[in-house]
Tab-separated table of C-alpha atoms in Angstrom:
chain	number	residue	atom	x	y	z
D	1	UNK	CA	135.652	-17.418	212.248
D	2	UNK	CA	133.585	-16.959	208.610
D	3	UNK	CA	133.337	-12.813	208.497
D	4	UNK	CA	130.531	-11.680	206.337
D	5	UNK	CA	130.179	-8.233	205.150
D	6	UNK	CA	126.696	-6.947	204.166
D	7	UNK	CA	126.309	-3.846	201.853
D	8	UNK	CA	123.578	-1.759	199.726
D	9	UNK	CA	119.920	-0.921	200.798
D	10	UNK	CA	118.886	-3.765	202.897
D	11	UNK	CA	122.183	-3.876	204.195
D	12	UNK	CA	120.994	-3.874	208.088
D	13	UNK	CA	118.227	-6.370	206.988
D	14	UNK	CA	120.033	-8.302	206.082
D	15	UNK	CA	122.700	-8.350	208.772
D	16	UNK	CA	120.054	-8.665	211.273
D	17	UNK	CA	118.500	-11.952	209.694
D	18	UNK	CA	122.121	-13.416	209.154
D	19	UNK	CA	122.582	-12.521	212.721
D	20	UNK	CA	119.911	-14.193	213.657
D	21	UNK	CA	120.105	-17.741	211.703
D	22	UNK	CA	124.004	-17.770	211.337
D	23	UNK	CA	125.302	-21.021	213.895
D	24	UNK	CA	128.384	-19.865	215.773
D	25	UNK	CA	131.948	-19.302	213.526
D	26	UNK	CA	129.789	-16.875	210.995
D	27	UNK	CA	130.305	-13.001	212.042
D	28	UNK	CA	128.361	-10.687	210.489
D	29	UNK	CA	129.103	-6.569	210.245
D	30	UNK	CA	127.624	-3.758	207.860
D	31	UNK	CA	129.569	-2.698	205.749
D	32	UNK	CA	130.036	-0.164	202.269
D	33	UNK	CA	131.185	-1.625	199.129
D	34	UNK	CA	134.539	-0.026	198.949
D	35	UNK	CA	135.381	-0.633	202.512
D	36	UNK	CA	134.101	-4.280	201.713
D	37	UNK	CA	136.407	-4.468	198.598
D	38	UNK	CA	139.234	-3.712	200.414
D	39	UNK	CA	138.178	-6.377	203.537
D	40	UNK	CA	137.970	-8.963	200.824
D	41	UNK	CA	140.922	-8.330	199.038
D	42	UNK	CA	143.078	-8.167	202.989
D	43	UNK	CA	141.528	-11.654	203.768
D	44	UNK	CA	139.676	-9.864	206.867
D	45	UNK	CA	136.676	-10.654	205.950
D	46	UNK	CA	135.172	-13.818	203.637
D	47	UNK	CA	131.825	-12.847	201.627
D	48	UNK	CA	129.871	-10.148	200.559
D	49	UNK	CA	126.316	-9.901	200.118
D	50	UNK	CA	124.546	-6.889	199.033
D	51	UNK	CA	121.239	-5.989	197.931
D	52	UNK	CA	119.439	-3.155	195.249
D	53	UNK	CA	116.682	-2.841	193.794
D	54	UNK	CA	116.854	-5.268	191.075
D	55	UNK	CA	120.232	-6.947	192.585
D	56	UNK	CA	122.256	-6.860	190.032
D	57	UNK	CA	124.814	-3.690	189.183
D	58	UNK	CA	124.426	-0.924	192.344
D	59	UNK	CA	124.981	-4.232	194.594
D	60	UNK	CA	128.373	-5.818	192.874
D	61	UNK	CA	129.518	-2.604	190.581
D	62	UNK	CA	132.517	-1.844	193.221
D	63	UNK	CA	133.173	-5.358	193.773
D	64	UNK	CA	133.252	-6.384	190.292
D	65	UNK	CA	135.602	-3.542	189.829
D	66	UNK	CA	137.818	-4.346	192.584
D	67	UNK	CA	137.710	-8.610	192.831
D	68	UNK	CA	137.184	-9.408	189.123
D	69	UNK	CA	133.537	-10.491	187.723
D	70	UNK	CA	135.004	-14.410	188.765
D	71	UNK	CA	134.340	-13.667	192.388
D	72	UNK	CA	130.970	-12.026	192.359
D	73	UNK	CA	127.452	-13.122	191.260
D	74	UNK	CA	124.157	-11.994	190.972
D	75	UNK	CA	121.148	-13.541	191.859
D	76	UNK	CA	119.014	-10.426	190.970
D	77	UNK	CA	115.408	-11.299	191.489
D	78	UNK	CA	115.897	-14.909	191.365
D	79	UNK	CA	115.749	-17.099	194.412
D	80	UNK	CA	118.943	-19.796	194.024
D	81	UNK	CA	118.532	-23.498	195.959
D	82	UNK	CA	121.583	-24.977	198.211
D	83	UNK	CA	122.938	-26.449	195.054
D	84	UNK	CA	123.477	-23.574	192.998
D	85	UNK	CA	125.052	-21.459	195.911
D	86	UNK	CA	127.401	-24.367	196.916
D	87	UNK	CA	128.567	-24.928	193.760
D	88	UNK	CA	129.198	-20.758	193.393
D	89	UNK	CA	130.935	-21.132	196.611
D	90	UNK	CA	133.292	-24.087	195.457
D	91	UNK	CA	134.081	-22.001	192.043
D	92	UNK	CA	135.511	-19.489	194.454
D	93	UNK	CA	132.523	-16.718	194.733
D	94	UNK	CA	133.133	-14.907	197.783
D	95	UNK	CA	130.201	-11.800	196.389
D	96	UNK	CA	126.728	-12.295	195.976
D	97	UNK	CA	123.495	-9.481	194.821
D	98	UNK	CA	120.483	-9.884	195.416
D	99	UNK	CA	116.853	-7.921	195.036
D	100	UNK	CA	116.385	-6.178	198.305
D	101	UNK	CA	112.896	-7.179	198.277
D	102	UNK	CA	114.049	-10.665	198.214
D	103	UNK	CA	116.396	-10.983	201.362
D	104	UNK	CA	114.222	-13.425	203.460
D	105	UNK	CA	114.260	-15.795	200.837
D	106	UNK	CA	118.051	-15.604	199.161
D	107	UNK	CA	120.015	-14.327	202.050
D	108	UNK	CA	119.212	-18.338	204.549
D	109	UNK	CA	119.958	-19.662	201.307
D	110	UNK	CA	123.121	-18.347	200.681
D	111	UNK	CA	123.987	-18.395	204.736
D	112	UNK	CA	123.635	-21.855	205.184
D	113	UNK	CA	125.729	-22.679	201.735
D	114	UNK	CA	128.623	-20.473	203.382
D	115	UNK	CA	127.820	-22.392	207.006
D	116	UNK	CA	127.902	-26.412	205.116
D	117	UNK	CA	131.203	-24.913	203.270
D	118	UNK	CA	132.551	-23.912	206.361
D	119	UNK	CA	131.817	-27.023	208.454
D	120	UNK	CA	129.127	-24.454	210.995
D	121	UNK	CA	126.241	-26.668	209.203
D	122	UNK	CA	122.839	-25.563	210.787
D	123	UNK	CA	120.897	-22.098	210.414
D	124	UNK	CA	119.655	-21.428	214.152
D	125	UNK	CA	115.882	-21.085	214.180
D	126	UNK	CA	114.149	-17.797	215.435
């Protein structure tokens, strides 16, 4: 089972829509940073993704702090194709940010990266 922890202001939003298109193996729980630092440094859970304004520092600051800058990434406004999240994924990010007003379009993105990495390929369609 692939845990993923969602944090920051869209935090429920996007749980909800991971809930939603994540194929069986991917769990999904809410989550704050710090309690999310320490699932991710225990191995009890697998990513992170969490969401500000302008996803970049409120969304990552803890987990930067905690994991080391070589585990996180920001998207921030930007929206990333498969390729750039797989290859994040392969380089050993586990933490992703991203603009809250941006979750419909990053958050299947970076889902179905975590889902092909996983061997759960296939976002279920609502």
């Amino acid at each position: 089972m692939t845990r993923i922890l969602t944090g920051g202001l869209g935090r429920t939003d996007v749980a909800h829509l991971v809930q939603q298109l994540a194929p069986d193996g991917i769990d999904v729980a809410e989550s704050s940073d710090m309690d999310a630092a320490s699932e991710l440094r225990s191995g009890r859970a697998d990513y992170y993704l969490g969401t500000c304004h302008t996803g970049a520092g409120a969304s990552l600051g803890v987990l930067v702090g905690v994991l080391g800058s070589g585990a996180c990434h920001t998207f921030g406004r930007a929206v990333p194709r498969d390729d750039q999240v797989a290859a994040l994924l392969a380089a050993g990010v586990r933490v992703f940010g991203f603009a809250v007003d941006r979750i419909d379009a990053v958050a299947p993105v970076i889902v179905r990266a975590i889902a092909d990495a996983h061997g759960t390929p296939g976002l279920r369609v609502t």
